[in-house]
PDB file of C-alpha atoms in Angstrom:
ATOM      1  CA  UNK S   1       3.745  14.381  -0.715  1.00 86.00           C
ATOM      2  CA  UNK S   2       1.049  16.373   1.157  1.00 89.00           C
ATOM      3  CA  UNK S   3      -1.838  14.695  -0.667  1.00 91.00           C
ATOM      4  CA  UNK S   4      -0.977  11.385   1.031  1.00 92.00           C
ATOM      5  CA  UNK S   5       0.982  12.407   4.145  1.00 93.00           C
ATOM      6  CA  UNK S   6      -1.025  15.284   5.550  1.00 93.00           C
ATOM      7  CA  UNK S   7      -4.559  15.655   7.127  1.00 93.00           C
ATOM      8  CA  UNK S   8      -4.457  12.046   8.213  1.00 94.00           C
ATOM      9  CA  UNK S   9      -7.454  12.100  10.548  1.00 94.00           C
ATOM     10  CA  UNK S  10      -8.591   8.511  11.349  1.00 94.00           C
ATOM     11  CA  UNK S  11     -12.118   9.898  12.016  1.00 92.00           C
ATOM     12  CA  UNK S  12     -12.419  11.580   8.620  1.00 93.00           C
ATOM     13  CA  UNK S  13     -15.226  10.109   6.436  1.00 93.00           C
ATOM     14  CA  UNK S  14     -12.864   9.142   3.627  1.00 92.00           C
ATOM     15  CA  UNK S  15     -10.500   7.315   5.981  1.00 93.00           C
ATOM     16  CA  UNK S  16     -13.394   5.531   7.731  1.00 91.00           C
ATOM     17  CA  UNK S  17     -14.651   4.448   4.299  1.00 90.00           C
ATOM     18  CA  UNK S  18     -11.287   3.069   3.274  1.00 90.00           C
ATOM     19  CA  UNK S  19     -10.799   1.232   6.556  1.00 88.00           C
ATOM     20  CA  UNK S  20     -14.305  -0.228   6.251  1.00 86.00           C
ATOM     21  CA  UNK S  21     -13.542  -1.652   2.797  1.00 85.00           C
ATOM     22  CA  UNK S  22     -10.322  -3.195   4.057  1.00 81.00           C
ATOM     23  CA  UNK S  23      -8.022  -2.254   1.210  1.00 86.00           C
ATOM     24  CA  UNK S  24      -5.023  -3.512   3.220  1.00 90.00           C
ATOM     25  CA  UNK S  25      -5.362  -6.662   5.311  1.00 93.00           C
ATOM     26  CA  UNK S  26      -2.217  -7.330   7.386  1.00 94.00           C
ATOM     27  CA  UNK S  27      -2.163 -10.940   8.512  1.00 95.00           C
ATOM     28  CA  UNK S  28      -1.449 -11.453  12.233  1.00 95.00           C
ATOM     29  CA  UNK S  29       0.748 -14.524  11.833  1.00 95.00           C
ATOM     30  CA  UNK S  30       4.035 -14.439   9.918  1.00 95.00           C
ATOM     31  CA  UNK S  31       5.414 -17.054   7.592  1.00 95.00           C
ATOM     32  CA  UNK S  32       7.925 -19.691   8.834  1.00 94.00           C
ATOM     33  CA  UNK S  33      10.680 -17.403   7.409  1.00 94.00           C
ATOM     34  CA  UNK S  34       9.382 -14.536   9.627  1.00 96.00           C
ATOM     35  CA  UNK S  35       7.916 -12.529   6.707  1.00 96.00           C
ATOM     36  CA  UNK S  36       4.849 -10.375   7.194  1.00 96.00           C
ATOM     37  CA  UNK S  37       2.095 -11.042   4.613  1.00 95.00           C
ATOM     38  CA  UNK S  38      -0.416  -8.354   3.541  1.00 94.00           C
ATOM     39  CA  UNK S  39      -3.374  -8.692   1.177  1.00 93.00           C
ATOM     40  CA  UNK S  40      -4.280  -5.591  -0.829  1.00 91.00           C
ATOM     41  CA  UNK S  41      -7.794  -5.896  -2.263  1.00 90.00           C
ATOM     42  CA  UNK S  42     -11.159  -4.295  -3.071  1.00 85.00           C
ATOM     43  CA  UNK S  43     -13.782  -6.459  -1.478  1.00 81.00           C
ATOM     44  CA  UNK S  44     -16.470  -5.384  -3.995  1.00 82.00           C
ATOM     45  CA  UNK S  45     -16.596  -3.012  -6.987  1.00 83.00           C
ATOM     46  CA  UNK S  46     -16.545   0.565  -5.720  1.00 83.00           C
ATOM     47  CA  UNK S  47     -15.445   4.011  -6.843  1.00 84.00           C
ATOM     48  CA  UNK S  48     -12.297   5.063  -4.968  1.00 86.00           C
ATOM     49  CA  UNK S  49     -10.048   8.075  -4.657  1.00 90.00           C
ATOM     50  CA  UNK S  50      -6.587   6.579  -5.110  1.00 91.00           C
ATOM     51  CA  UNK S  51      -4.721   9.167  -3.006  1.00 93.00           C
ATOM     52  CA  UNK S  52      -7.093   8.603  -0.093  1.00 93.00           C
ATOM     53  CA  UNK S  53      -6.624   4.869  -0.282  1.00 92.00           C
ATOM     54  CA  UNK S  54      -2.854   5.267  -0.392  1.00 94.00           C
ATOM     55  CA  UNK S  55      -3.062   7.679   2.561  1.00 95.00           C
ATOM     56  CA  UNK S  56      -4.961   5.100   4.612  1.00 94.00           C
ATOM     57  CA  UNK S  57      -2.534   2.310   3.749  1.00 93.00           C
ATOM     58  CA  UNK S  58       0.472   4.551   4.646  1.00 94.00           C
ATOM     59  CA  UNK S  59      -1.228   5.284   8.035  1.00 95.00           C
ATOM     60  CA  UNK S  60      -1.252   1.531   8.718  1.00 94.00           C
ATOM     61  CA  UNK S  61       2.426   1.262   7.602  1.00 93.00           C
ATOM     62  CA  UNK S  62       3.261   4.160   9.969  1.00 94.00           C
ATOM     63  CA  UNK S  63       1.793   2.122  12.831  1.00 94.00           C
ATOM     64  CA  UNK S  64       3.689  -0.977  11.773  1.00 93.00           C
ATOM     65  CA  UNK S  65       7.028   0.866  11.619  1.00 92.00           C
ATOM     66  CA  UNK S  66       6.666   1.432  15.350  1.00 92.00           C
ATOM     67  CA  UNK S  67       4.999  -1.775  16.451  1.00 94.00           C
ATOM     68  CA  UNK S  68       5.977  -4.611  14.147  1.00 93.00           C
ATOM     69  CA  UNK S  69       9.116  -6.634  13.538  1.00 91.00           C
ATOM     70  CA  UNK S  70       9.712  -8.914  10.563  1.00 93.00           C
ATOM     71  CA  UNK S  71      12.476  -9.961   8.156  1.00 94.00           C
ATOM     72  CA  UNK S  72      10.596  -8.882   5.069  1.00 93.00           C
ATOM     73  CA  UNK S  73       7.323  -8.150   3.292  1.00 94.00           C
ATOM     74  CA  UNK S  74       5.226 -10.393   1.077  1.00 95.00           C
ATOM     75  CA  UNK S  75       2.308  -8.665  -0.647  1.00 94.00           C
ATOM     76  CA  UNK S  76      -0.667 -10.234  -2.347  1.00 93.00           C
ATOM     77  CA  UNK S  77      -2.765  -8.009  -4.638  1.00 92.00           C
ATOM     78  CA  UNK S  78      -6.226  -9.469  -5.199  1.00 92.00           C
ATOM     79  CA  UNK S  79      -7.483  -7.579  -8.280  1.00 90.00           C
ATOM     80  CA  UNK S  80     -10.804  -9.398  -8.601  1.00 88.00           C
ATOM     81  CA  UNK S  81     -12.952  -6.303  -8.187  1.00 88.00           C
ATOM     82  CA  UNK S  82     -10.663  -3.697  -9.683  1.00 87.00           C
ATOM     83  CA  UNK S  83     -12.294  -1.625 -12.408  1.00 87.00           C
ATOM     84  CA  UNK S  84     -10.724   0.315 -15.278  1.00 85.00           C
ATOM     85  CA  UNK S  85     -11.701   3.563 -13.530  1.00 86.00           C
ATOM     86  CA  UNK S  86      -9.765   2.393 -10.440  1.00 85.00           C
ATOM     87  CA  UNK S  87      -6.629   1.576 -12.425  1.00 84.00           C
ATOM     88  CA  UNK S  88      -6.373   4.857 -14.375  1.00 84.00           C
ATOM     89  CA  UNK S  89      -5.980   6.760 -11.098  1.00 88.00           C
ATOM     90  CA  UNK S  90      -2.648   5.015 -10.540  1.00 85.00           C
ATOM     91  CA  UNK S  91      -0.706   7.636 -12.532  1.00 84.00           C
ATOM     92  CA  UNK S  92       3.081   7.439 -13.037  1.00 81.00           C
ATOM     93  CA  UNK S  93       3.497  10.347 -10.618  1.00 85.00           C
ATOM     94  CA  UNK S  94       1.507   8.619  -7.862  1.00 89.00           C
ATOM     95  CA  UNK S  95       3.228   5.276  -8.458  1.00 85.00           C
ATOM     96  CA  UNK S  96       6.617   6.980  -8.201  1.00 86.00           C
ATOM     97  CA  UNK S  97       5.725   8.516  -4.857  1.00 89.00           C
ATOM     98  CA  UNK S  98       4.375   5.200  -3.522  1.00 89.00           C
ATOM     99  CA  UNK S  99       7.567   3.374  -4.436  1.00 86.00           C
ATOM    100  CA  UNK S 100       9.727   6.188  -3.088  1.00 87.00           C
ATOM    101  CA  UNK S 101       7.922   5.988   0.259  1.00 90.00           C
ATOM    102  CA  UNK S 102       8.176   2.211   0.466  1.00 87.00           C
ATOM    103  CA  UNK S 103      11.875   2.219  -0.359  1.00 84.00           C
ATOM    104  CA  UNK S 104      13.119   5.156   1.684  1.00 87.00           C
ATOM    105  CA  UNK S 105      10.533   5.734   4.430  1.00 88.00           C
ATOM    106  CA  UNK S 106       8.971   2.360   5.241  1.00 88.00           C
ATOM    107  CA  UNK S 107      12.273   0.645   4.569  1.00 83.00           C
ATOM    108  CA  UNK S 108      11.294  -3.000   4.959  1.00 84.00           C
ATOM    109  CA  UNK S 109      12.641  -5.559   2.487  1.00 89.00           C
ATOM    110  CA  UNK S 110      10.201  -6.674  -0.207  1.00 89.00           C
ATOM    111  CA  UNK S 111      10.550 -10.424  -0.598  1.00 93.00           C
ATOM    112  CA  UNK S 112       7.759 -11.067  -3.082  1.00 93.00           C
ATOM    113  CA  UNK S 113       4.744  -9.367  -4.724  1.00 91.00           C
ATOM    114  CA  UNK S 114       1.892 -11.484  -6.058  1.00 92.00           C
ATOM    115  CA  UNK S 115      -0.898 -10.310  -8.341  1.00 92.00           C
ATOM    116  CA  UNK S 116      -3.983 -12.535  -8.511  1.00 91.00           C
ATOM    117  CA  UNK S 117      -6.944 -12.381 -10.914  1.00 88.00           C
ATOM    118  CA  UNK S 118      -5.264  -9.630 -12.949  1.00 87.00           C
ATOM    119  CA  UNK S 119      -7.499  -7.921 -15.598  1.00 87.00           C
ATOM    120  CA  UNK S 120      -5.847  -7.133 -18.937  1.00 86.00           C
ATOM    121  CA  UNK S 121      -6.129  -3.371 -18.432  1.00 86.00           C
ATOM    122  CA  UNK S 122      -3.963  -3.590 -15.298  1.00 86.00           C
ATOM    123  CA  UNK S 123      -0.990  -5.084 -17.130  1.00 84.00           C
ATOM    124  CA  UNK S 124       0.258  -1.676 -18.466  1.00 85.00           C
ATOM    125  CA  UNK S 125       0.182  -0.340 -14.903  1.00 83.00           C
ATOM    126  CA  UNK S 126       2.307  -3.294 -13.736  1.00 85.00           C
ATOM    127  CA  UNK S 127       4.792  -2.635 -16.505  1.00 84.00           C
ATOM    128  CA  UNK S 128       5.189   0.936 -15.271  1.00 82.00           C
ATOM    129  CA  UNK S 129       5.636  -0.319 -11.698  1.00 82.00           C
ATOM    130  CA  UNK S 130       8.402  -2.703 -12.798  1.00 84.00           C
ATOM    131  CA  UNK S 131      10.186   0.145 -14.570  1.00 83.00           C
ATOM    132  CA  UNK S 132      10.133   2.225 -11.380  1.00 78.00           C
ATOM    133  CA  UNK S 133      11.529  -0.536  -9.195  1.00 81.00           C
ATOM    134  CA  UNK S 134      15.015  -1.831  -8.815  1.00 83.00           C
ATOM    135  CA  UNK S 135      15.560  -4.758 -11.250  1.00 87.00           C
ATOM    136  CA  UNK S 136      16.136  -7.112  -8.323  1.00 86.00           C
ATOM    137  CA  UNK S 137      12.770  -6.234  -6.803  1.00 83.00           C
ATOM    138  CA  UNK S 138      10.952  -6.180 -10.142  1.00 87.00           C
ATOM    139  CA  UNK S 139      11.943  -9.833 -10.617  1.00 89.00           C
ATOM    140  CA  UNK S 140      10.030 -10.695  -7.453  1.00 89.00           C
ATOM    141  CA  UNK S 141       6.692  -9.695  -9.021  1.00 89.00           C
ATOM    142  CA  UNK S 142       4.589 -12.713  -9.896  1.00 89.00           C
ATOM    143  CA  UNK S 143       1.248 -12.888 -11.680  1.00 88.00           C
ATOM    144  CA  UNK S 144      -1.173 -15.733 -10.886  1.00 87.00           C
ATOM    145  CA  UNK S 145      -4.407 -16.781 -12.566  1.00 83.00           C
ATOM    146  CA  UNK S 146      -6.208 -17.477  -9.286  1.00 84.00           C
ATOM    147  CA  UNK S 147      -5.613 -17.752  -5.572  1.00 84.00           C
ATOM    148  CA  UNK S 148      -5.272 -21.538  -5.747  1.00 84.00           C
ATOM    149  CA  UNK S 149      -1.812 -21.047  -7.226  1.00 84.00           C
ATOM    150  CA  UNK S 150      -0.705 -19.404  -3.957  1.00 84.00           C
ATOM    151  CA  UNK S 151      -1.717 -22.351  -1.743  1.00 82.00           C
ATOM    152  CA  UNK S 152       1.779 -23.850  -1.892  1.00 83.00           C
ATOM    153  CA  UNK S 153       3.470 -20.513  -1.187  1.00 90.00           C
ATOM    154  CA  UNK S 154       1.688 -19.481   2.016  1.00 93.00           C
ATOM    155  CA  UNK S 155       0.688 -21.707   4.979  1.00 92.00           C
ATOM    156  CA  UNK S 156      -3.021 -22.236   5.371  1.00 92.00           C
ATOM    157  CA  UNK S 157      -2.714 -21.362   9.047  1.00 94.00           C
ATOM    158  CA  UNK S 158      -1.907 -17.706   8.317  1.00 95.00           C
ATOM    159  CA  UNK S 159      -4.388 -16.983   5.541  1.00 93.00           C
ATOM    160  CA  UNK S 160      -7.833 -15.402   6.233  1.00 93.00           C
ATOM    161  CA  UNK S 161     -10.989 -17.505   5.959  1.00 91.00           C
ATOM    162  CA  UNK S 162     -12.034 -15.862   2.649  1.00 88.00           C
ATOM    163  CA  UNK S 163      -8.907 -17.289   1.090  1.00 88.00           C
ATOM    164  CA  UNK S 164      -9.267 -20.830   2.420  1.00 88.00           C
ATOM    165  CA  UNK S 165      -7.192 -20.271   5.542  1.00 91.00           C
ATOM    166  CA  UNK S 166      -7.580 -20.787   9.267  1.00 93.00           C
ATOM    167  CA  UNK S 167      -7.037 -17.180  10.394  1.00 94.00           C
ATOM    168  CA  UNK S 168      -9.724 -14.621  11.236  1.00 93.00           C
ATOM    169  CA  UNK S 169     -11.762 -13.257   8.351  1.00 93.00           C
ATOM    170  CA  UNK S 170     -10.704 -10.114   6.461  1.00 91.00           C
ATOM    171  CA  UNK S 171     -13.714  -8.377   7.980  1.00 91.00           C
ATOM    172  CA  UNK S 172     -12.580  -9.134  11.530  1.00 93.00           C
ATOM    173  CA  UNK S 173      -8.959  -8.131  10.780  1.00 93.00           C
ATOM    174  CA  UNK S 174     -10.156  -4.905   9.218  1.00 91.00           C
ATOM    175  CA  UNK S 175     -12.261  -4.076  12.280  1.00 92.00           C
ATOM    176  CA  UNK S 176      -9.216  -4.631  14.511  1.00 92.00           C
ATOM    177  CA  UNK S 177      -7.162  -2.204  12.417  1.00 91.00           C
ATOM    178  CA  UNK S 178      -9.960   0.369  12.516  1.00 92.00           C
ATOM    179  CA  UNK S 179     -10.000   0.234  16.324  1.00 93.00           C
ATOM    180  CA  UNK S 180      -6.228   0.662  16.457  1.00 93.00           C
ATOM    181  CA  UNK S 181      -6.001   3.708  14.172  1.00 93.00           C
ATOM    182  CA  UNK S 182      -9.010   5.360  15.799  1.00 94.00           C
ATOM    183  CA  UNK S 183      -7.664   5.028  19.302  1.00 95.00           C
ATOM    184  CA  UNK S 184      -7.013   8.272  21.188  1.00 96.00           C
ATOM    185  CA  UNK S 185      -3.211   7.770  21.085  1.00 96.00           C
ATOM    186  CA  UNK S 186      -3.031   7.383  17.297  1.00 95.00           C
ATOM    187  CA  UNK S 187      -5.496  10.172  16.639  1.00 95.00           C
ATOM    188  CA  UNK S 188      -3.198  12.405  18.625  1.00 96.00           C
ATOM    189  CA  UNK S 189      -0.128  11.069  16.828  1.00 96.00           C
ATOM    190  CA  UNK S 190      -1.490  11.850  13.344  1.00 95.00           C
ATOM    191  CA  UNK S 191      -2.642  15.281  14.451  1.00 94.00           C
ATOM    192  CA  UNK S 192       0.793  16.044  15.791  1.00 95.00           C
ATOM    193  CA  UNK S 193       2.456  14.825  12.572  1.00 93.00           C
ATOM    194  CA  UNK S 194       0.557  17.443  10.585  1.00 91.00           C
ATOM    195  CA  UNK S 195       2.624  20.017  12.435  1.00 91.00           C
ATOM    196  CA  UNK S 196       5.993  18.403  11.481  1.00 90.00           C
ATOM    197  CA  UNK S 197       6.359  20.171   8.143  1.00 87.00           C
ATOM    198  CA  UNK S 198       8.725  22.647   6.525  1.00 84.00           C
ATOM    199  CA  UNK S 199       8.034  26.361   6.510  1.00 85.00           C
ATOM    200  CA  UNK S 200       7.826  26.978   2.774  1.00 81.00           C
ATOM    201  CA  UNK S 201       7.761  30.737   3.270  1.00 85.00           C
ATOM    202  CA  UNK S 202      11.433  30.599   4.127  1.00 88.00           C
ATOM    203  CA  UNK S 203      12.473  28.663   0.987  1.00 84.00           C
ATOM    204  CA  UNK S 204      14.604  30.719  -1.381  1.00 85.00           C
ATOM    205  CA  UNK S 205      13.216  29.128  -4.549  1.00 81.00           C
ATOM    206  CA  UNK S 206      10.064  27.339  -5.669  1.00 75.00           C
ATOM    207  CA  UNK S 207      10.282  23.631  -5.125  1.00 67.00           C
ATOM    208  CA  UNK S 208       8.153  21.183  -7.099  1.00 67.00           C
ATOM    209  CA  UNK S 209       7.764  17.444  -6.697  1.00 61.00           C
ATOM    210  CA  UNK S 210       9.555  16.950 -10.044  1.00 59.00           C
ATOM    211  CA  UNK S 211      12.747  17.988  -8.300  1.00 58.00           C
ATOM    212  CA  UNK S 212      12.493  14.825  -6.211  1.00 58.00           C
ATOM    213  CA  UNK S 213      10.495  12.386  -8.327  1.00 57.00           C
ATOM    214  CA  UNK S 214      11.619  13.399 -11.773  1.00 54.00           C
ATOM    215  CA  UNK S 215       8.253  12.728 -13.373  1.00 48.00           C
ATOM    216  CA  UNK S 216       8.989  14.837 -16.477  1.00 42.00           C
ATOM    217  CA  UNK S 217      12.509  13.742 -17.287  1.00 42.00           C
ATOM    218  CA  UNK S 218      12.255  10.085 -16.213  1.00 44.00           C
ATOM    219  CA  UNK S 219       9.107   9.366 -18.145  1.00 45.00           C
ATOM    220  CA  UNK S 220      10.348  10.761 -21.415  1.00 45.00           C
ATOM    221  CA  UNK S 221      12.577   7.686 -21.647  1.00 49.00           C
ATOM    222  CA  UNK S 222      10.140   5.211 -20.145  1.00 49.00           C
ATOM    223  CA  UNK S 223       9.379   2.293 -22.470  1.00 53.00           C
ATOM    224  CA  UNK S 224       6.351   0.078 -21.704  1.00 51.00           C
ATOM    225  CA  UNK S 225       5.579  -3.075 -23.666  1.00 52.00           C
TER     226      UNK S 225
END
């Protein structure tokens, strides 16, 4: 997955832009059950490059794999400012790679996924996501009309100020993450990781991503309501 796992320079303009817009807000405090809560959002309508956004989010997950401990993940997708142009970039091939990475590389247990303020044009994308997930995980996807429906599910003490909570604002949390990923140590880490790759010149046959992700075969049989 070189388009999302290589050239991860925290100082690159596209990465700075994605950090600035705070697509992933990881909340500092965990739930009483010791789950880590993250809010995925677009803070205002903007044109994005989906692979660059995913790359930035995976950089943050890379940091968390080495510095965070929890019993599971709870994700909140705030789709208030998502446009149709944003959603069409989430192709089946990209969605397959995202789910593969989360299952086999990140490895944390997904306890619940919540979609809030979901536009009608996003529903087909969610149907594809459910088909790609294990049935047990797909059942943990919940769709809510607005954020008020989540008030009973997450303590007010852990939510950011923008969502009626007592925690720091999303802007402040985003700035903290930017400082972490742009520190000298993590710049060096991502630069070094670019060297940890296979030597494709020694491969005896051409290898495509379809060999791993099965985009052609799998999606011939995919049925979406």
